[in-house]
Amino acid sequence: MIDTTHSQDDLQVAGQAEEINEYATTAEGATEAHTELETEHSVSHEITLFAEPIFHIGSFTITNSLISSWTVVFILVIFSIVLGKKIKKIPEGLQNIFEIIVEGAVNLMNSVTHDSEKSKKIFPYIFTIFIFILLNNWLGLVPGVGSIGFIEIGHGESVFVPFFRGATADLNTTLALAIFSVLAANLFGILTIGGWNFMNKFINIKALAEVPGKLIKEPAIIFVNPIKFFVGLIEIVGEFAKIASLSFRLFGNVFAGEVLLASMAAIFAFVVPIPFIFLEIIVGVIQALIFAMLTLVYFTIASSAEEH
């Protein structure tokens, strides 16, 4: 005879085990679905030190700060073309305002260079870089910049990436501006005082060459001129320090302003951030002016002979 009692018990146990497995599978699926749902709806938006990539042209990455820079360049080019076509011998309206601004800028430069001819040569670069930095600083305050973008999913999380970001809040932009400014100042110095005189500011061969001829009349020259030579080598380090100073000062102040505005908006989105926006407008002007004036000083120093 077959023991049917044990067979029925085994069937019941097997059925219960299947129900438990099915319930566990259902619960696990629900948990995973809930986790996925939470991941889809929780979007992180953090201000990063680096510019976020938007798209690629071949191997070239287009970032949101680069798009902002191109936008400013486009605005400046269009505005210059339009304004250039409306220039009259007898100024009126908007031309009057810009002539006052240009005249004030030239007078300010003359107070640094003490040479009107030199100021006229340097003016196009200094004024252009001032306007470029100023517009980039202010562009970061325009509604939509930093808040309009797309959601990118990667590494199990959703991240908001804005289409535009203030270009001067990206170290790549400020570093490029600083390198270009210092190189332009050195090139201007070479063209103004000559390659030999300019080189003697850094590698002062002239000071060492004077030692044998003046040693009898001026014994102290054996100590003074080697010091001059060593100071020239320090000047080489100073050129790299200029790049670091220009780039990090501008980047640090503008990036700090972005963080401040984001913090104020997170605390209370209405009314409270308005005074800080006006503060950042002023800071934008000051930082652009500081960068331009320091660049002007570098141009002036580079175009002065070593003995001056």
mmCIF file of C-alpha atoms in Angstrom:
data_model
loop_
_atom_site.group_PDB
_atom_site.id
_atom_site.type_symbol
_atom_site.label_atom_id
_atom_site.label_comp_id
_atom_site.label_asym_id
_atom_site.label_seq_id
_atom_site.Cartn_x
_atom_site.Cartn_y
_atom_site.Cartn_z
ATOM 1 C CA MET A 1 0.000 0.000 0.000
ATOM 2 C CA ILE A 2 1.039 3.600 -0.667
ATOM 3 C CA ASP A 3 1.123 5.993 2.291
ATOM 4 C CA THR A 4 -1.133 8.768 0.926
ATOM 5 C CA THR A 5 -0.987 10.764 4.174
ATOM 6 C CA HIS A 6 2.696 11.601 3.767
ATOM 7 C CA SER A 7 2.210 12.369 0.063
ATOM 8 C CA GLN A 8 -0.534 14.889 0.815
ATOM 9 C CA ASP A 9 1.598 16.512 3.524
ATOM 10 C CA ASP A 10 4.515 16.794 1.112
ATOM 11 C CA LEU A 11 2.264 18.410 -1.510
ATOM 12 C CA GLN A 12 0.985 20.936 1.036
ATOM 13 C CA VAL A 13 4.528 21.818 2.133
ATOM 14 C CA ALA A 14 5.650 22.192 -1.492
ATOM 15 C CA GLY A 15 2.658 24.430 -2.230
ATOM 16 C CA GLN A 16 3.421 26.643 0.746
ATOM 17 C CA ALA A 17 7.067 26.883 -0.328
ATOM 18 C CA GLU A 18 6.011 28.016 -3.813
ATOM 19 C CA GLU A 19 3.701 30.654 -2.321
ATOM 20 C CA ILE A 20 6.532 31.926 -0.095
ATOM 21 C CA ASN A 21 8.950 32.100 -3.042
ATOM 22 C CA GLU A 22 6.352 33.894 -5.171
ATOM 23 C CA TYR A 23 5.678 36.391 -2.358
ATOM 24 C CA ALA A 24 9.414 36.960 -1.857
ATOM 25 C CA THR A 25 9.899 37.528 -5.585
ATOM 26 C CA THR A 26 6.962 39.948 -5.664
ATOM 27 C CA ALA A 27 8.295 41.843 -2.619
ATOM 28 C CA GLU A 28 11.786 42.048 -4.120
ATOM 29 C CA GLY A 29 10.338 43.350 -7.384
ATOM 30 C CA ALA A 30 8.292 45.935 -5.546
ATOM 31 C CA THR A 31 11.363 47.063 -3.603
ATOM 32 C CA GLU A 32 13.401 47.381 -6.798
ATOM 33 C CA ALA A 33 10.597 49.263 -8.530
ATOM 34 C CA HIS A 34 10.299 51.608 -5.549
ATOM 35 C CA THR A 35 14.056 52.171 -5.569
ATOM 36 C CA GLU A 36 14.019 52.899 -9.310
ATOM 37 C CA LEU A 37 11.099 55.279 -8.840
ATOM 38 C CA GLU A 38 12.953 57.124 -6.094
ATOM 39 C CA THR A 39 16.064 57.328 -8.302
ATOM 40 C CA GLU A 40 14.022 58.758 -11.172
ATOM 41 C CA HIS A 41 12.443 61.457 -9.016
ATOM 42 C CA SER A 42 15.477 62.401 -6.882
ATOM 43 C CA VAL A 43 17.578 64.677 -9.088
ATOM 44 C CA SER A 44 20.761 66.155 -7.623
ATOM 45 C CA HIS A 45 21.885 69.631 -8.621
ATOM 46 C CA GLU A 46 25.221 70.721 -7.225
ATOM 47 C CA ILE A 47 27.502 73.587 -8.250
ATOM 48 C CA THR A 48 30.663 71.878 -9.434
ATOM 49 C CA LEU A 49 34.175 73.281 -9.706
ATOM 50 C CA PHE A 50 34.382 72.014 -13.268
ATOM 51 C CA ALA A 51 32.219 72.893 -16.265
ATOM 52 C CA GLU A 52 29.773 70.165 -17.318
ATOM 53 C CA PRO A 53 29.956 68.789 -20.884
ATOM 54 C CA ILE A 54 26.870 69.435 -23.051
ATOM 55 C CA PHE A 55 27.797 67.714 -26.323
ATOM 56 C CA HIS A 56 30.822 66.728 -28.408
ATOM 57 C CA ILE A 57 32.086 67.719 -31.831
ATOM 58 C CA GLY A 58 34.304 64.763 -32.661
ATOM 59 C CA SER A 59 36.748 64.525 -29.770
ATOM 60 C CA PHE A 60 36.207 68.185 -28.805
ATOM 61 C CA THR A 61 34.005 68.645 -25.730
ATOM 62 C CA ILE A 62 31.588 71.576 -25.628
ATOM 63 C CA THR A 63 30.911 72.621 -22.027
ATOM 64 C CA ASN A 64 28.242 74.944 -20.658
ATOM 65 C CA SER A 65 30.822 77.597 -19.737
ATOM 66 C CA LEU A 66 32.241 77.482 -23.280
ATOM 67 C CA ILE A 67 28.753 78.092 -24.691
ATOM 68 C CA SER A 68 28.439 81.117 -22.394
ATOM 69 C CA SER A 69 31.799 82.455 -23.610
ATOM 70 C CA TRP A 70 30.733 82.062 -27.234
ATOM 71 C CA THR A 71 27.466 83.837 -26.437
ATOM 72 C CA VAL A 72 29.360 86.837 -25.037
ATOM 73 C CA VAL A 73 31.694 86.911 -28.055
ATOM 74 C CA PHE A 74 28.682 86.795 -30.387
ATOM 75 C CA ILE A 75 27.028 89.686 -28.500
ATOM 76 C CA LEU A 76 30.210 91.779 -28.640
ATOM 77 C CA VAL A 77 30.743 91.154 -32.368
ATOM 78 C CA ILE A 78 27.144 92.001 -33.300
ATOM 79 C CA PHE A 79 27.098 95.068 -31.051
ATOM 80 C CA SER A 80 30.426 96.330 -32.467
ATOM 81 C CA ILE A 81 29.213 95.942 -36.052
ATOM 82 C CA VAL A 82 25.926 97.734 -35.352
ATOM 83 C CA LEU A 83 27.583 100.515 -33.362
ATOM 84 C CA GLY A 84 30.350 100.925 -35.960
ATOM 85 C CA LYS A 85 27.807 101.577 -38.720
ATOM 86 C CA LYS A 86 26.108 104.311 -36.679
ATOM 87 C CA ILE A 87 29.223 106.321 -35.731
ATOM 88 C CA LYS A 88 28.951 109.989 -36.724
ATOM 89 C CA LYS A 89 31.401 112.885 -36.661
ATOM 90 C CA ILE A 90 29.013 114.778 -34.415
ATOM 91 C CA PRO A 91 28.096 112.256 -31.698
ATOM 92 C CA GLU A 92 24.587 111.957 -30.379
ATOM 93 C CA GLY A 93 22.546 109.575 -28.248
ATOM 94 C CA LEU A 94 24.239 106.265 -27.473
ATOM 95 C CA GLN A 95 27.471 107.321 -29.159
ATOM 96 C CA ASN A 96 27.845 110.128 -26.615
ATOM 97 C CA ILE A 97 27.635 107.667 -23.734
ATOM 98 C CA PHE A 98 30.260 105.361 -25.211
ATOM 99 C CA GLU A 99 32.609 108.215 -26.015
ATOM 100 C CA ILE A 100 32.418 109.324 -22.376
ATOM 101 C CA ILE A 101 33.196 105.757 -21.239
ATOM 102 C CA VAL A 102 36.122 105.417 -23.654
ATOM 103 C CA GLU A 103 37.544 108.816 -22.699
ATOM 104 C CA GLY A 104 37.325 107.927 -19.004
ATOM 105 C CA ALA A 105 39.045 104.589 -19.641
ATOM 106 C CA VAL A 106 41.891 106.243 -21.574
ATOM 107 C CA ASN A 107 42.414 108.826 -18.811
ATOM 108 C CA LEU A 108 42.509 106.043 -16.219
ATOM 109 C CA MET A 109 45.114 104.188 -18.277
ATOM 110 C CA ASN A 110 47.201 107.361 -18.658
ATOM 111 C CA SER A 111 47.355 107.635 -14.863
ATOM 112 C CA VAL A 112 49.069 104.223 -14.798
ATOM 113 C CA THR A 113 51.301 104.339 -17.900
ATOM 114 C CA HIS A 114 52.097 108.113 -17.773
ATOM 115 C CA ASP A 115 52.395 107.867 -21.554
ATOM 116 C CA SER A 116 49.418 108.650 -23.782
ATOM 117 C CA GLU A 117 50.987 106.972 -26.819
ATOM 118 C CA LYS A 118 51.560 103.770 -24.901
ATOM 119 C CA SER A 119 48.001 103.919 -23.544
ATOM 120 C CA LYS A 120 46.586 104.169 -27.060
ATOM 121 C CA LYS A 121 48.520 101.053 -28.099
ATOM 122 C CA ILE A 122 47.403 99.019 -25.089
ATOM 123 C CA PHE A 123 43.824 100.328 -24.911
ATOM 124 C CA PRO A 124 42.154 97.948 -27.437
ATOM 125 C CA TYR A 125 43.271 94.836 -25.563
ATOM 126 C CA ILE A 126 42.691 96.144 -22.020
ATOM 127 C CA PHE A 127 39.242 97.553 -22.743
ATOM 128 C CA THR A 128 38.155 94.447 -24.688
ATOM 129 C CA ILE A 129 39.207 92.092 -21.895
ATOM 130 C CA PHE A 130 37.398 94.299 -19.358
ATOM 131 C CA ILE A 131 34.141 94.189 -21.341
ATOM 132 C CA PHE A 132 34.486 90.450 -22.001
ATOM 133 C CA ILE A 133 34.987 89.593 -18.314
ATOM 134 C CA LEU A 134 32.272 92.025 -17.212
ATOM 135 C CA LEU A 135 29.638 90.523 -19.531
ATOM 136 C CA ASN A 136 30.621 86.992 -18.517
ATOM 137 C CA ASN A 137 30.314 87.934 -14.847
ATOM 138 C CA TRP A 138 26.867 89.431 -15.414
ATOM 139 C CA LEU A 139 25.689 86.639 -17.699
ATOM 140 C CA GLY A 140 25.850 84.266 -14.742
ATOM 141 C CA LEU A 141 23.178 86.389 -13.017
ATOM 142 C CA VAL A 142 20.668 86.267 -15.894
ATOM 143 C CA PRO A 143 17.544 84.185 -15.056
ATOM 144 C CA GLY A 144 17.791 80.787 -16.708
ATOM 145 C CA VAL A 145 21.586 80.599 -16.622
ATOM 146 C CA GLY A 146 22.318 77.694 -14.319
ATOM 147 C CA SER A 147 18.637 76.750 -13.960
ATOM 148 C CA ILE A 148 17.633 75.631 -17.493
ATOM 149 C CA GLY A 149 19.144 72.368 -18.675
ATOM 150 C CA PHE A 150 18.607 68.629 -18.907
ATOM 151 C CA ILE A 151 18.733 65.582 -16.612
ATOM 152 C CA GLU A 152 21.552 63.126 -17.134
ATOM 153 C CA ILE A 153 21.342 59.628 -15.639
ATOM 154 C CA GLY A 154 24.557 57.852 -14.764
ATOM 155 C CA HIS A 155 25.998 55.658 -12.011
ATOM 156 C CA GLY A 156 22.544 55.012 -10.606
ATOM 157 C CA GLU A 157 21.645 58.688 -10.011
ATOM 158 C CA SER A 158 20.032 61.555 -11.885
ATOM 159 C CA VAL A 159 22.009 64.786 -12.213
ATOM 160 C CA PHE A 160 20.768 68.136 -13.508
ATOM 161 C CA VAL A 161 23.139 69.734 -16.047
ATOM 162 C CA PRO A 162 22.509 73.400 -17.002
ATOM 163 C CA PHE A 163 22.895 74.522 -20.616
ATOM 164 C CA PHE A 164 24.643 77.740 -19.560
ATOM 165 C CA ARG A 165 27.068 78.581 -16.786
ATOM 166 C CA GLY A 166 28.974 81.769 -16.031
ATOM 167 C CA ALA A 167 32.233 81.365 -17.966
ATOM 168 C CA THR A 168 34.368 83.137 -15.356
ATOM 169 C CA ALA A 169 33.150 80.632 -12.737
ATOM 170 C CA ASP A 170 35.156 78.023 -14.678
ATOM 171 C CA LEU A 171 38.894 77.888 -13.946
ATOM 172 C CA ASN A 172 39.622 76.903 -17.548
ATOM 173 C CA THR A 173 38.318 80.278 -18.776
ATOM 174 C CA THR A 174 40.129 82.420 -16.197
ATOM 175 C CA LEU A 175 43.360 80.457 -16.679
ATOM 176 C CA ALA A 176 43.193 80.962 -20.454
ATOM 177 C CA LEU A 177 42.601 84.695 -19.971
ATOM 178 C CA ALA A 178 45.522 84.949 -17.536
ATOM 179 C CA ILE A 179 47.949 83.059 -19.798
ATOM 180 C CA PHE A 180 46.953 85.158 -22.798
ATOM 181 C CA SER A 181 47.317 88.419 -20.820
ATOM 182 C CA VAL A 182 50.795 87.598 -19.488
ATOM 183 C CA LEU A 183 52.030 86.383 -22.889
ATOM 184 C CA ALA A 184 50.615 89.495 -24.575
ATOM 185 C CA ALA A 185 52.342 91.726 -21.994
ATOM 186 C CA ASN A 186 55.702 90.019 -22.617
ATOM 187 C CA LEU A 187 55.273 90.270 -26.384
ATOM 188 C CA PHE A 188 54.430 93.967 -26.058
ATOM 189 C CA GLY A 189 57.569 94.437 -23.955
ATOM 190 C CA ILE A 190 59.758 92.768 -26.592
ATOM 191 C CA LEU A 191 58.280 94.939 -29.358
ATOM 192 C CA THR A 192 58.648 98.128 -27.266
ATOM 193 C CA ILE A 193 62.131 97.916 -25.735
ATOM 194 C CA GLY A 194 63.719 95.206 -27.891
ATOM 195 C CA GLY A 195 64.474 91.551 -27.309
ATOM 196 C CA TRP A 196 67.923 92.063 -25.713
ATOM 197 C CA ASN A 197 66.779 94.632 -23.136
ATOM 198 C CA PHE A 198 63.710 92.570 -22.361
ATOM 199 C CA MET A 199 65.730 89.373 -21.869
ATOM 200 C CA ASN A 200 68.097 91.152 -19.464
ATOM 201 C CA LYS A 201 65.192 91.634 -17.092
ATOM 202 C CA PHE A 202 65.169 87.888 -16.492
ATOM 203 C CA ILE A 203 68.652 86.621 -17.389
ATOM 204 C CA ASN A 204 70.782 89.653 -16.631
ATOM 205 C CA ILE A 205 73.902 88.844 -18.620
ATOM 206 C CA LYS A 206 74.619 92.566 -18.838
ATOM 207 C CA ALA A 207 75.030 92.807 -15.040
ATOM 208 C CA LEU A 208 77.573 89.970 -14.962
ATOM 209 C CA ALA A 209 79.466 91.403 -17.950
ATOM 210 C CA GLU A 210 79.945 94.746 -16.148
ATOM 211 C CA VAL A 211 81.753 93.188 -13.161
ATOM 212 C CA PRO A 212 85.315 92.859 -14.632
ATOM 213 C CA GLY A 213 85.356 96.377 -16.115
ATOM 214 C CA LYS A 214 84.104 98.172 -12.985
ATOM 215 C CA LEU A 215 85.670 95.996 -10.303
ATOM 216 C CA ILE A 216 88.602 98.366 -9.599
ATOM 217 C CA LYS A 217 86.543 101.585 -9.478
ATOM 218 C CA GLU A 218 83.511 100.052 -7.761
ATOM 219 C CA PRO A 219 84.560 97.023 -5.657
ATOM 220 C CA ALA A 220 81.009 96.622 -4.323
ATOM 221 C CA ILE A 221 79.858 95.660 -7.806
ATOM 222 C CA ILE A 222 81.090 92.119 -7.182
ATOM 223 C CA PHE A 223 78.245 91.756 -4.672
ATOM 224 C CA VAL A 224 75.602 94.004 -6.250
ATOM 225 C CA ASN A 225 75.522 92.671 -9.811
ATOM 226 C CA PRO A 226 75.297 88.952 -8.910
ATOM 227 C CA ILE A 227 72.305 89.917 -6.763
ATOM 228 C CA LYS A 228 70.793 91.676 -9.790
ATOM 229 C CA PHE A 229 71.335 88.503 -11.809
ATOM 230 C CA PHE A 230 69.638 86.381 -9.132
ATOM 231 C CA VAL A 231 66.696 88.830 -8.895
ATOM 232 C CA GLY A 232 66.206 88.436 -12.644
ATOM 233 C CA LEU A 233 65.812 84.683 -12.212
ATOM 234 C CA ILE A 234 63.192 85.319 -9.532
ATOM 235 C CA GLU A 235 61.339 87.479 -12.069
ATOM 236 C CA ILE A 236 60.875 84.363 -14.226
ATOM 237 C CA VAL A 237 59.042 82.714 -11.312
ATOM 238 C CA GLY A 238 57.089 85.953 -10.933
ATOM 239 C CA GLU A 239 55.686 85.602 -14.450
ATOM 240 C CA PHE A 240 54.121 82.262 -13.526
ATOM 241 C CA ALA A 241 52.876 83.789 -10.265
ATOM 242 C CA LYS A 242 51.070 86.449 -12.318
ATOM 243 C CA ILE A 243 49.158 83.732 -14.171
ATOM 244 C CA ALA A 244 48.138 82.048 -10.920
ATOM 245 C CA SER A 245 47.182 85.370 -9.315
ATOM 246 C CA LEU A 246 45.005 86.563 -12.204
ATOM 247 C CA SER A 247 43.234 83.258 -12.808
ATOM 248 C CA PHE A 248 42.525 82.180 -9.216
ATOM 249 C CA ARG A 249 41.435 85.644 -8.036
ATOM 250 C CA LEU A 250 38.795 86.011 -10.746
ATOM 251 C CA PHE A 251 37.651 82.384 -10.559
ATOM 252 C CA GLY A 252 37.460 82.362 -6.753
ATOM 253 C CA ASN A 253 35.360 85.516 -6.451
ATOM 254 C CA VAL A 254 32.898 84.647 -9.220
ATOM 255 C CA PHE A 255 32.512 81.012 -8.123
ATOM 256 C CA ALA A 256 31.961 82.121 -4.518
ATOM 257 C CA GLY A 257 29.231 84.464 -5.750
ATOM 258 C CA GLU A 258 27.479 81.578 -7.530
ATOM 259 C CA VAL A 259 27.584 79.473 -4.356
ATOM 260 C CA LEU A 260 26.272 82.398 -2.290
ATOM 261 C CA LEU A 261 23.304 83.009 -4.604
ATOM 262 C CA ALA A 262 22.488 79.280 -4.743
ATOM 263 C CA SER A 263 22.576 79.094 -0.940
ATOM 264 C CA MET A 264 20.313 82.116 -0.545
ATOM 265 C CA ALA A 265 17.860 80.756 -3.120
ATOM 266 C CA ALA A 266 17.796 77.400 -1.307
ATOM 267 C CA ILE A 267 16.996 79.095 2.007
ATOM 268 C CA PHE A 268 14.249 81.288 0.574
ATOM 269 C CA ALA A 269 13.634 81.618 -3.150
ATOM 270 C CA PHE A 270 11.784 84.960 -3.074
ATOM 271 C CA VAL A 271 12.922 88.492 -2.127
ATOM 272 C CA VAL A 272 15.906 87.386 0.021
ATOM 273 C CA PRO A 273 18.330 86.759 -2.914
ATOM 274 C CA ILE A 274 17.656 90.179 -4.514
ATOM 275 C CA PRO A 275 20.167 92.213 -2.407
ATOM 276 C CA PHE A 276 22.810 89.561 -3.059
ATOM 277 C CA ILE A 277 22.154 89.772 -6.814
ATOM 278 C CA PHE A 278 22.825 93.523 -6.705
ATOM 279 C CA LEU A 279 25.947 92.804 -4.662
ATOM 280 C CA GLU A 280 27.155 90.365 -7.325
ATOM 281 C CA ILE A 281 26.530 92.972 -10.038
ATOM 282 C CA ILE A 282 28.941 95.296 -8.216
ATOM 283 C CA VAL A 283 31.419 92.468 -7.594
ATOM 284 C CA GLY A 284 31.315 91.654 -11.321
ATOM 285 C CA VAL A 285 32.368 95.208 -12.179
ATOM 286 C CA ILE A 286 35.099 95.260 -9.530
ATOM 287 C CA GLN A 287 36.595 91.910 -10.564
ATOM 288 C CA ALA A 288 36.624 92.864 -14.256
ATOM 289 C CA LEU A 289 38.280 96.188 -13.376
ATOM 290 C CA ILE A 290 40.904 94.502 -11.155
ATOM 291 C CA PHE A 291 41.812 91.993 -13.876
ATOM 292 C CA ALA A 292 42.063 94.738 -16.508
ATOM 293 C CA MET A 293 44.110 97.080 -14.280
ATOM 294 C CA LEU A 294 46.552 94.348 -13.249
ATOM 295 C CA THR A 295 46.991 93.425 -16.913
ATOM 296 C CA LEU A 296 47.637 97.107 -17.677
ATOM 297 C CA VAL A 297 50.303 97.197 -14.951
ATOM 298 C CA TYR A 298 51.954 94.083 -16.428
ATOM 299 C CA PHE A 299 51.990 95.732 -19.875
ATOM 300 C CA THR A 300 53.524 98.893 -18.402
ATOM 301 C CA ILE A 301 56.234 97.016 -16.483
ATOM 302 C CA ALA A 302 57.078 94.825 -19.475
ATOM 303 C CA SER A 303 57.486 97.868 -21.742
ATOM 304 C CA SER A 304 59.848 99.674 -19.342
ATOM 305 C CA ALA A 305 63.608 99.209 -19.615
ATOM 306 C CA GLU A 306 65.381 97.345 -16.795
ATOM 307 C CA GLU A 307 67.026 100.450 -15.310
ATOM 308 C CA HIS A 308 63.593 102.104 -15.028
#
